[in-house]
PDB file of C-alpha atoms in Angstrom:
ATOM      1  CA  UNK A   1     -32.284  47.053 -20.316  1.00  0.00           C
ATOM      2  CA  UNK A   2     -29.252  45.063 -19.379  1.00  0.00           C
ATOM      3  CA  UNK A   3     -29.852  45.863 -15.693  1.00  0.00           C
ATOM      4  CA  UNK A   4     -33.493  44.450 -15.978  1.00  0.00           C
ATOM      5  CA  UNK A   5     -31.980  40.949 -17.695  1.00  0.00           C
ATOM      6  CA  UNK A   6     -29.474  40.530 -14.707  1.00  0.00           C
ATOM      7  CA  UNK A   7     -32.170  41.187 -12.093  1.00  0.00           C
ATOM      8  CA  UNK A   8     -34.433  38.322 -13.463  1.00  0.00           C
ATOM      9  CA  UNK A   9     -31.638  35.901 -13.581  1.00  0.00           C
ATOM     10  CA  UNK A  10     -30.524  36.649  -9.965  1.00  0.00           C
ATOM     11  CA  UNK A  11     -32.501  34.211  -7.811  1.00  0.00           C
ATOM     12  CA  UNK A  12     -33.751  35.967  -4.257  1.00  0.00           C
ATOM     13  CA  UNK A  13     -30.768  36.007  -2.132  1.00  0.00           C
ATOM     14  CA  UNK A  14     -30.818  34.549   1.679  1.00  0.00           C
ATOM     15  CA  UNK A  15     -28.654  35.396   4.141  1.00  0.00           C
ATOM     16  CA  UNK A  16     -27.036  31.772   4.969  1.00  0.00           C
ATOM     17  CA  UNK A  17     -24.888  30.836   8.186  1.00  0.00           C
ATOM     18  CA  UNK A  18     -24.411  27.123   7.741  1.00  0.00           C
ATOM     19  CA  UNK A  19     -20.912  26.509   5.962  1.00  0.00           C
ATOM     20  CA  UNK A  20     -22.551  23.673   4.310  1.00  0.00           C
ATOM     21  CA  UNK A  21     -25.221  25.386   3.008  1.00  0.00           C
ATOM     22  CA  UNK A  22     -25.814  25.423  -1.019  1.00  0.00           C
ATOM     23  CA  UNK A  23     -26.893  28.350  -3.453  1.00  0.00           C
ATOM     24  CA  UNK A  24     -28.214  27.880  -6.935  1.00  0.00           C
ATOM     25  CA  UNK A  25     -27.150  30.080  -9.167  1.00  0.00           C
ATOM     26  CA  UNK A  26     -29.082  30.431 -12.562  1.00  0.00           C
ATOM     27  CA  UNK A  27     -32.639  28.990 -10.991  1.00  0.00           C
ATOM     28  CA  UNK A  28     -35.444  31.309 -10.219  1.00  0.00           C
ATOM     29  CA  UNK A  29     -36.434  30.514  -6.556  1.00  0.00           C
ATOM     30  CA  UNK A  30     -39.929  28.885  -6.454  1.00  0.00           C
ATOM     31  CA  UNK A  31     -43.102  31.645  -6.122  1.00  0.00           C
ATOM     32  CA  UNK A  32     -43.543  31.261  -2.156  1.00  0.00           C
ATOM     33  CA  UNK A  33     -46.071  33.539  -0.169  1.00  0.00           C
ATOM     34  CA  UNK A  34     -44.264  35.731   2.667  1.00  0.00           C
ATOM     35  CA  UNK A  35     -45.745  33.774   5.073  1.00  0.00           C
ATOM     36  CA  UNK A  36     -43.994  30.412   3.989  1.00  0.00           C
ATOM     37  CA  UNK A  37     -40.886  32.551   3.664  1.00  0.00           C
ATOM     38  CA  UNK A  38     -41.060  33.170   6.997  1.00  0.00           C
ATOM     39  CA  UNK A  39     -41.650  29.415   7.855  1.00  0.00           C
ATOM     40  CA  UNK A  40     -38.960  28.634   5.676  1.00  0.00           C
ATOM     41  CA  UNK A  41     -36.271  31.424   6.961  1.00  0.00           C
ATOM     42  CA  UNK A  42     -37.457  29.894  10.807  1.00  0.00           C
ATOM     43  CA  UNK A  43     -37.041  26.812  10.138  1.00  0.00           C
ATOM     44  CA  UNK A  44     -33.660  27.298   8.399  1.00  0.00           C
ATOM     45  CA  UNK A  45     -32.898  29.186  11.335  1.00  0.00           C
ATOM     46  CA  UNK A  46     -33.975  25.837  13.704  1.00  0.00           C
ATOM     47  CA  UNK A  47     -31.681  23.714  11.544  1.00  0.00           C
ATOM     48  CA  UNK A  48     -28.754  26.068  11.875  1.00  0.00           C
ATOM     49  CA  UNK A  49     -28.496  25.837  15.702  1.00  0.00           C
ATOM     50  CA  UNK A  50     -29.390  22.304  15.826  1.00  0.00           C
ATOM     51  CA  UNK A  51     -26.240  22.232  13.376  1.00  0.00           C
ATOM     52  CA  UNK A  52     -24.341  24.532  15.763  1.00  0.00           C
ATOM     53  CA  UNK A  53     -24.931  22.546  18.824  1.00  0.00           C
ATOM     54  CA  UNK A  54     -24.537  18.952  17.312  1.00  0.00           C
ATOM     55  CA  UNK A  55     -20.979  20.798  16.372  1.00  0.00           C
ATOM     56  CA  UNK A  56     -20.259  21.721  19.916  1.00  0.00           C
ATOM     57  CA  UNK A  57     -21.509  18.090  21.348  1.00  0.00           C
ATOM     58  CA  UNK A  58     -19.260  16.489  19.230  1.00  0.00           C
ATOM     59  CA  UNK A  59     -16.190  18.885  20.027  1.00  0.00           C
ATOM     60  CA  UNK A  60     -16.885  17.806  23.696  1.00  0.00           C
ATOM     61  CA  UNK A  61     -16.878  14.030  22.962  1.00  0.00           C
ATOM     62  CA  UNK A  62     -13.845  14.249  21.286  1.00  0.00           C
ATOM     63  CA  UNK A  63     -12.207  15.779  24.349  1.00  0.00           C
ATOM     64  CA  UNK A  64     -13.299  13.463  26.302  1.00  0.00           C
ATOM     65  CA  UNK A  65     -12.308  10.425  24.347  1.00  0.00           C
ATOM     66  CA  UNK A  66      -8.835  12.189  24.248  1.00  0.00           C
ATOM     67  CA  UNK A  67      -9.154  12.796  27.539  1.00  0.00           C
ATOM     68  CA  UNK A  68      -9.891   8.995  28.320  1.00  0.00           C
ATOM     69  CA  UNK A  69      -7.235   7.712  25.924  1.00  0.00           C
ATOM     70  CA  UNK A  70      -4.902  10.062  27.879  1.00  0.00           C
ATOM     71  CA  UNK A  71      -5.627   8.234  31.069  1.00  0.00           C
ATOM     72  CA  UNK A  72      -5.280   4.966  29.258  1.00  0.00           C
ATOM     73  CA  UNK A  73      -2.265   5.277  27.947  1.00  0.00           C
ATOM     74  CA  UNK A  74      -3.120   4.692  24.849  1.00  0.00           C
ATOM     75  CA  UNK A  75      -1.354   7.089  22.065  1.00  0.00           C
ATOM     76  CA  UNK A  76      -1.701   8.178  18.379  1.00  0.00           C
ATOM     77  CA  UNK A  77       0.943   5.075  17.767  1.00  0.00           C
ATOM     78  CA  UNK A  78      -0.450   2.452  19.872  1.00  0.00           C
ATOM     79  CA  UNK A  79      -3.554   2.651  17.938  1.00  0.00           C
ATOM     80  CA  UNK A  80      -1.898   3.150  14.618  1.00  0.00           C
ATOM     81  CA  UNK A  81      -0.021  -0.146  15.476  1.00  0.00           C
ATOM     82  CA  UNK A  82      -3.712  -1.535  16.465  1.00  0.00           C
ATOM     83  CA  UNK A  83      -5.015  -1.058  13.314  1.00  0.00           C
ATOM     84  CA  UNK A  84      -2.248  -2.428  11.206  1.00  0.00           C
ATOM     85  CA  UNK A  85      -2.213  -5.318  13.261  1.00  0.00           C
ATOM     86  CA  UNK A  86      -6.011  -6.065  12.815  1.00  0.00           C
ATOM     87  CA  UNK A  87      -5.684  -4.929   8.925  1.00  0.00           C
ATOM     88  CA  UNK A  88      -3.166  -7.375   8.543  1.00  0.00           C
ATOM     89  CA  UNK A  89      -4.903 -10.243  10.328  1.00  0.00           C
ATOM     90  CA  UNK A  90      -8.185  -9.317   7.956  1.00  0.00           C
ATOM     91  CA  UNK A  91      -6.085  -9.547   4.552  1.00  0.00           C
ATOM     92  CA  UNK A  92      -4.076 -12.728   5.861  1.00  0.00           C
ATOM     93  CA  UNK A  93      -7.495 -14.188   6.938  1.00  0.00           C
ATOM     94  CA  UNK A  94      -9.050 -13.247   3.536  1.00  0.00           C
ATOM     95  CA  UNK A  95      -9.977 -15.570   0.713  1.00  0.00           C
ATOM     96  CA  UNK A  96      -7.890 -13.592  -1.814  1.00  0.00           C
ATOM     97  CA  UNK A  97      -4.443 -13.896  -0.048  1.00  0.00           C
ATOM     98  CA  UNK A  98      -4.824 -17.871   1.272  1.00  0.00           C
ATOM     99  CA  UNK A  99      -5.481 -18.379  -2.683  1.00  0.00           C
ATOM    100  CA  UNK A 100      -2.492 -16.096  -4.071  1.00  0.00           C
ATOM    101  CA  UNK A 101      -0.565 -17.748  -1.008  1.00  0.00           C
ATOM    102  CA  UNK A 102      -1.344 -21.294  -2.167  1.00  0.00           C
ATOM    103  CA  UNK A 103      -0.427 -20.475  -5.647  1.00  0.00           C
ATOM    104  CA  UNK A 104       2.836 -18.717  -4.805  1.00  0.00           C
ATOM    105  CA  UNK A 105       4.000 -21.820  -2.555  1.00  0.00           C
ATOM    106  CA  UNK A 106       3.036 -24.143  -5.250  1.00  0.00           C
ATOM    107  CA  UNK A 107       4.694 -21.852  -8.018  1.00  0.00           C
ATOM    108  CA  UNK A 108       8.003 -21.971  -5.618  1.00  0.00           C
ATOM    109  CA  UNK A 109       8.005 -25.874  -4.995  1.00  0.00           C
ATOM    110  CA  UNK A 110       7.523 -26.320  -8.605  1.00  0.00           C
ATOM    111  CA  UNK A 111      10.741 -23.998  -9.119  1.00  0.00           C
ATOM    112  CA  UNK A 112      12.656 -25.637  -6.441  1.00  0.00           C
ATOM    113  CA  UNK A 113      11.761 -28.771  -8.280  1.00  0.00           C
ATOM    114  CA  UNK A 114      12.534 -27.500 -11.930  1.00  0.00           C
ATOM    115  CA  UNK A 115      15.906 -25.626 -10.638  1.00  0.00           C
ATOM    116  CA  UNK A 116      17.216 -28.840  -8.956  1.00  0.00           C
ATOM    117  CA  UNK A 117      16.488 -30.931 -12.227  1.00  0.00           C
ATOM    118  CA  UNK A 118      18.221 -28.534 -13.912  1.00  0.00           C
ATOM    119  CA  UNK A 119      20.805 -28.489 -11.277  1.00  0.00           C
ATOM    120  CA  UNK A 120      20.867 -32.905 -11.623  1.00  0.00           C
ATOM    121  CA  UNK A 121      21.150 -32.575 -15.585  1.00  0.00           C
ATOM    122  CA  UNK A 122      24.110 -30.056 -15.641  1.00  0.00           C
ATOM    123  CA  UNK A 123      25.471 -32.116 -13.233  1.00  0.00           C
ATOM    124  CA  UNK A 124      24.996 -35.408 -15.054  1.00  0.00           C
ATOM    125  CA  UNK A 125      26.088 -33.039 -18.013  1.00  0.00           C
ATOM    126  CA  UNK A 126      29.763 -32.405 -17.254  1.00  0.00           C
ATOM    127  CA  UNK A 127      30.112 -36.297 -15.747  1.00  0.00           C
ATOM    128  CA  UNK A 128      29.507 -36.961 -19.328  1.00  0.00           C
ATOM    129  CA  UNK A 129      32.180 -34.515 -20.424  1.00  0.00           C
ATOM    130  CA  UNK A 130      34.583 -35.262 -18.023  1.00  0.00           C
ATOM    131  CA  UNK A 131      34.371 -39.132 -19.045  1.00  0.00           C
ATOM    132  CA  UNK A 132      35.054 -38.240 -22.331  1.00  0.00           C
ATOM    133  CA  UNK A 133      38.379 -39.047 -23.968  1.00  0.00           C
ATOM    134  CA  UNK A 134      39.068 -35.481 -25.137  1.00  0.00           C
ATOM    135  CA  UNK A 135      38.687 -34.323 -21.991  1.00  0.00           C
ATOM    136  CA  UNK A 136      41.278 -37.083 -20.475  1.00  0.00           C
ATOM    137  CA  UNK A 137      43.734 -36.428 -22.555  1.00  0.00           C
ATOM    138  CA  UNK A 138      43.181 -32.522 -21.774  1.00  0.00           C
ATOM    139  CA  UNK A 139      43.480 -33.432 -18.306  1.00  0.00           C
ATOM    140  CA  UNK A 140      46.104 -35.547 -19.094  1.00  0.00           C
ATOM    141  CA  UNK A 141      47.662 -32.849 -20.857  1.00  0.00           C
ATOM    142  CA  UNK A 142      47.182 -30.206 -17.788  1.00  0.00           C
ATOM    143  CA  UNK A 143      48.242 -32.341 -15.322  1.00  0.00           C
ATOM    144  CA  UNK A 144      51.684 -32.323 -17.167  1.00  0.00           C
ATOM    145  CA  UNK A 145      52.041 -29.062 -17.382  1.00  0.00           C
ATOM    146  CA  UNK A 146      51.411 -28.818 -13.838  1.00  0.00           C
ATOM    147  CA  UNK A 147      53.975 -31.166 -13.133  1.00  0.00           C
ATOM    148  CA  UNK A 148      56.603 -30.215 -15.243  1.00  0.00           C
ATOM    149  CA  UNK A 149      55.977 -26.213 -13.725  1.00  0.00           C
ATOM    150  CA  UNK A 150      56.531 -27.503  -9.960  1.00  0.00           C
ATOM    151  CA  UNK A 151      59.675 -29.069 -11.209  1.00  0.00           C
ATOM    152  CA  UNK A 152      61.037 -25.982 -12.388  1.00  0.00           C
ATOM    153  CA  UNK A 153      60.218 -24.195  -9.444  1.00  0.00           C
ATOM    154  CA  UNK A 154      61.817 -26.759  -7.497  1.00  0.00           C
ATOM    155  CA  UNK A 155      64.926 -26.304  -9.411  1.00  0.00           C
ATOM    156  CA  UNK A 156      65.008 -22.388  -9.321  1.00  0.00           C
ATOM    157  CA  UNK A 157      64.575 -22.599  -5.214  1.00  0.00           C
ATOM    158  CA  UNK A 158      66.993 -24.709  -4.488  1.00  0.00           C
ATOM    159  CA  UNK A 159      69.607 -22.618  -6.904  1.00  0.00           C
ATOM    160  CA  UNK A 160      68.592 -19.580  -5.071  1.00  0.00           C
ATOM    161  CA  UNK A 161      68.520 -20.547  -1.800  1.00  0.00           C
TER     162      UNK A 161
END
């Protein structure tokens, strides 16, 4: 009984050439007369060399486009280069990057402009500091030090030498 059951679910099995030809499993093929079989199967058959020599036309062309590029001079890299050239002039021409270009120069003149105020006010910043009068008498207080070492060196160079 079990061999009956898979027998029914099989569907009627062609013999098919075409490498992108399609089977459907699980479906019961649709109740066709021998005759329109026949049709069908020579028709199939009609599509399968039409297939076949589209195939070889287009193997030819290709050879002869390589063949013609050959002569040309024109390589796998030449028209790699070709098409990254014309990509690139397509997304630089493109609404999307003139926008995000705008907004990137405007974003960078506003940071040149925010950095340099920063820059002015840090600047203005230790002015302010250095006009201070603790930092006077630090300086004053350095610049003794300084002095007072260069004397001693003084004095230790000329007892040496």
């Amino acid at each position: 009984m079990e061999d009956a059951d898979q027998g029914a679910q099989r569907p009627e099995s062609l013999a098919e050439v075409g490498e992108d030809a399609v089977t459907t499993v699980g479906q019961s093929a649709p109740a066709l007369t021998e005759q329109e079989k026949e049709e069908l199967r020579e028709e199939l058959a009609k599509v399968e060399d039409e297939i076949l020599t589209l195939s070889q036309v287009l193997a030819a062309k290709e050879k002869q486009v390589a063949e013609m590029k050959r002569k040309l001079g024109i390589t796998s890299l030449n028209e790699l280069k070709q098409n990254l050239t014309k990509g690139w002039q397509e997304v630089t021409t493109s609404a999307a990057y003139k926008k995000t270009s705008e907004t990137l120069s405007q974003a960078g003149q506003k940071a040149t402009a925010a950095f340099s105020s920063v820059g002015s006010a840090i600047s203005r910043k230790l002015e302010d500091v250095r006009n201070t009068p603790t930092f006077k008498s630090f300086e004053e207080k350095v610049d003794t030090l300084k002095v007072k070492d260069e004397n001693n060196e003084d004095k230790s160079n000329s007892v040496s030498g």
